[in-house]
Amino acid sequence: AIPPQTPLNEPLVGTTDQVVLNPVSGLENQWYIFRCRANHAWTMASGDGVVIADIDWGYRTSHQDLAPRLDLSHAYNAFDGGTNVSTGKSISHGTAVMGIAGGANNNLGIAGFAYGATLWPVQADSGPGRPLGGNAWARAIDWVRTANSDGKRKVIILEVQTGNYGNYEMVPSVNAAIRTAIVHGVVVCVAAGNGDRNAGIDDSGNPIPETGSILVGASEYHATQNLRAWFSNFGARIVVCAPGDSSHDLTCNSSSDSDYRNGFGGTSGATPKVAGTVALMLDVNPNLSHAEIRTILNSTGTTVVTDPDKPVGTFLNTEAAVSAARR
């Protein structure tokens, strides 16, 4: 008989929260899984019964760690209204994000945080067809909110920042779409941006209206501490941060169906770790409110080493968050 698969059997996961380079493959381990204690959360949940919708820059949908989990009947291109989500010059981005959030448990490569979740690939940056009017990112959020998930809770990952590396919630249509989605029970996780600036202030210096989203900062790799990544946006409204080290963030690469990369990172790499954790939380307790999820993520997290004037919430503790969600 084939032994039951566990995500810890994936060849690239590793066993430690220290970066280890395999000299043969040239690939590092998924140290961040152990640093965030996701490996302990996997005894409680896989993300089964939860949808993660990544609103991103395109995907290699045939990648061996994505194809088994992707629901291509819910592939949507918000730029042109079509279903082609593998277009443009940045498909490496969505491929990397989705691998971290929900890479398959298939003994082939990496393990996603919510390896049992259903993945919806949504592209918003470009498309092969004529562009629709309005803001494609806002339209993507609205599409996910209204799409039929057969009763499954939905978690959105919003993977975009402004040209000045600001929090994209400053765009009024996006801000409104996020607030509407949250009212309708969608959990919205937003990459805070990589500009070493206050995520509560827009590009013109004005305060951004609160959305209530789960705004995510990034930490960098260190052997014993969790340090705010130098580029991570900061501020009181950031709920939680997670590893987003641009040199040490093993995930799927888009150059072939079996390719991986050591470096991704940024708040782009941090947000899918948080969204995957949310999917695990909803697996054990589908009735959690958005506010409850925010509170649990922040209150179960640990200390981040950062300047006093640059808070980035607490450091993601996936095990503690999923345990708290069960109660």
XYZ file of C-alpha atoms in Angstrom, residues 38-234:
197
model
C 2.832 25.661 9.513
C 4.168 22.117 9.768
C 2.446 21.835 13.166
C -0.767 23.333 11.806
C -0.904 20.569 9.178
C -1.913 18.070 11.854
C -5.132 20.091 12.158
C -5.995 21.341 8.661
C -5.088 21.353 4.961
C -7.338 24.148 3.658
C -9.825 21.640 2.276
C -13.198 23.227 1.584
C -11.755 26.737 1.239
C -11.106 28.781 -1.931
C -7.980 30.918 -2.293
C -8.402 33.410 -5.128
C -5.116 35.029 -6.087
C -5.519 38.304 -7.974
C -2.175 38.567 -9.690
C 0.001 38.991 -12.798
C -0.575 35.647 -14.495
C 0.282 31.988 -14.055
C 1.880 28.925 -15.534
C -1.264 26.894 -14.883
C 0.414 23.654 -16.013
C 3.078 23.750 -13.280
C 3.184 20.375 -11.528
C 2.535 21.902 -8.088
C -0.358 24.090 -9.281
C -2.238 22.034 -11.870
C -3.729 19.538 -9.367
C -5.177 22.338 -7.199
C -6.243 24.958 -9.752
C -9.943 25.243 -10.545
C -9.683 26.464 -14.125
C -13.476 26.768 -14.348
C -12.854 29.779 -12.089
C -9.946 31.251 -14.061
C -10.747 34.876 -14.834
C -8.885 37.660 -16.570
C -10.197 40.944 -15.166
C -8.276 42.991 -17.726
C -10.274 41.819 -20.760
C -13.041 39.742 -19.180
C -11.743 36.473 -20.633
C -10.371 33.282 -19.120
C -6.729 33.420 -20.267
C -4.676 33.882 -17.078
C -1.321 32.932 -18.618
C -0.650 36.041 -20.660
C 1.844 38.888 -20.441
C 5.403 39.144 -19.169
C 4.880 38.503 -15.462
C 3.413 35.002 -15.202
C 6.329 34.148 -12.924
C 4.681 36.300 -10.239
C 1.354 34.520 -9.895
C 3.070 31.162 -10.303
C 5.302 31.952 -7.327
C 2.508 33.328 -5.153
C 0.142 30.441 -5.806
C 2.841 27.874 -5.061
C 3.381 29.349 -1.600
C -0.333 29.645 -0.884
C -1.500 26.256 -2.090
C 1.117 24.147 -3.833
C -0.090 20.551 -4.116
C 0.702 17.677 -1.767
C 1.968 15.352 -4.513
C 5.529 14.337 -3.589
C 6.951 16.343 -6.504
C 8.242 19.685 -5.217
C 7.117 22.167 -2.599
C 4.196 22.272 -0.165
C 1.811 25.208 -0.080
C 0.596 26.488 3.281
C -2.968 25.430 2.388
C -2.103 22.470 0.172
C -5.702 21.206 0.280
C -7.372 24.467 -0.754
C -9.065 25.084 -4.096
C -7.129 27.718 -6.071
C -8.753 30.294 -8.349
C -6.260 32.018 -10.685
C -7.301 35.600 -11.437
C -5.175 37.878 -13.635
C -5.580 41.656 -13.625
C -2.474 43.256 -15.121
C -2.906 42.386 -18.800
C -4.788 40.179 -21.231
C -4.883 39.193 -24.886
C -8.244 40.864 -25.492
C -9.397 44.464 -25.606
C -9.188 46.048 -22.164
C -12.427 46.651 -20.316
C -12.996 50.060 -18.759
C -12.335 50.874 -15.128
C -9.809 49.352 -12.732
C -9.129 45.679 -13.457
C -7.991 44.946 -9.885
C -11.245 46.288 -8.448
C -13.195 44.325 -11.052
C -11.298 41.166 -10.074
C -12.261 41.603 -6.422
C -15.904 42.072 -7.409
C -15.753 38.984 -9.623
C -14.399 36.791 -6.842
C -17.031 38.112 -4.447
C -19.891 37.260 -6.795
C -18.558 33.988 -8.279
C -20.214 30.775 -7.096
C -17.997 28.796 -4.697
C -20.619 26.172 -3.773
C -20.692 27.466 -0.223
C -16.931 27.434 0.326
C -15.432 30.429 2.109
C -13.229 32.584 -0.132
C -9.851 34.129 0.667
C -8.507 36.807 -1.693
C -4.820 37.595 -2.144
C -4.360 41.056 -3.694
C -0.917 41.192 -5.326
C -0.369 44.744 -6.519
C 1.176 48.006 -5.296
C 1.228 51.501 -6.765
C 4.026 52.744 -9.031
C 5.522 54.416 -5.959
C 5.425 51.130 -4.004
C 2.425 52.259 -1.996
C -0.537 50.379 -0.555
C -2.908 49.830 -3.501
C -5.891 50.319 -1.202
C -5.413 54.029 -1.959
C -7.197 53.495 -5.302
C -10.821 54.436 -4.509
C -12.469 51.718 -6.622
C -10.190 49.060 -5.118
C -10.779 50.367 -1.609
C -14.536 50.156 -2.120
C -14.345 46.685 -3.685
C -12.365 45.366 -0.715
C -14.841 46.781 1.793
C -17.781 45.306 -0.127
C -16.099 41.898 -0.353
C -15.459 41.851 3.400
C -19.104 42.727 4.126
C -20.078 39.697 2.035
C -17.852 37.308 3.993
C -14.792 37.227 1.745
C -11.476 37.398 3.594
C -9.151 39.866 1.871
C -5.370 39.709 2.355
C -3.439 42.620 0.834
C 0.296 42.949 0.216
C 1.228 46.191 1.987
C 3.858 47.159 -0.596
C 7.644 47.352 -0.775
C 8.445 51.067 -0.487
C 9.696 51.371 3.123
C 6.834 53.808 3.680
C 3.669 54.142 5.717
C 0.978 51.879 4.302
C -1.685 54.227 5.654
C -0.590 57.191 3.506
C -1.283 57.477 -0.230
C 1.089 58.656 -2.945
C -0.078 62.251 -2.443
C 0.537 62.231 1.303
C -3.090 61.803 2.340
C -4.487 59.146 4.694
C -5.953 56.076 2.979
C -9.471 55.198 4.190
C -9.450 52.000 6.263
C -10.760 48.889 4.532
C -10.483 46.420 7.403
C -8.400 44.108 5.204
C -5.626 41.861 6.469
C -2.703 44.042 5.417
C 0.557 42.076 5.314
C 4.143 43.205 5.854
C 7.343 41.271 5.155
C 10.214 39.990 7.286
C 13.696 38.984 6.143
C 15.589 35.807 6.896
C 17.718 35.694 10.036
C 18.884 32.590 11.890
C 17.211 33.449 15.197
C 15.124 36.631 14.855
C 12.276 37.851 12.685
C 13.330 41.230 11.351
C 11.205 43.611 9.330
C 12.474 43.502 5.759
C 14.079 46.878 5.017
C 11.697 47.536 2.124
C 8.451 46.493 3.801
C 5.789 49.142 4.147
C 4.779 49.665 7.749
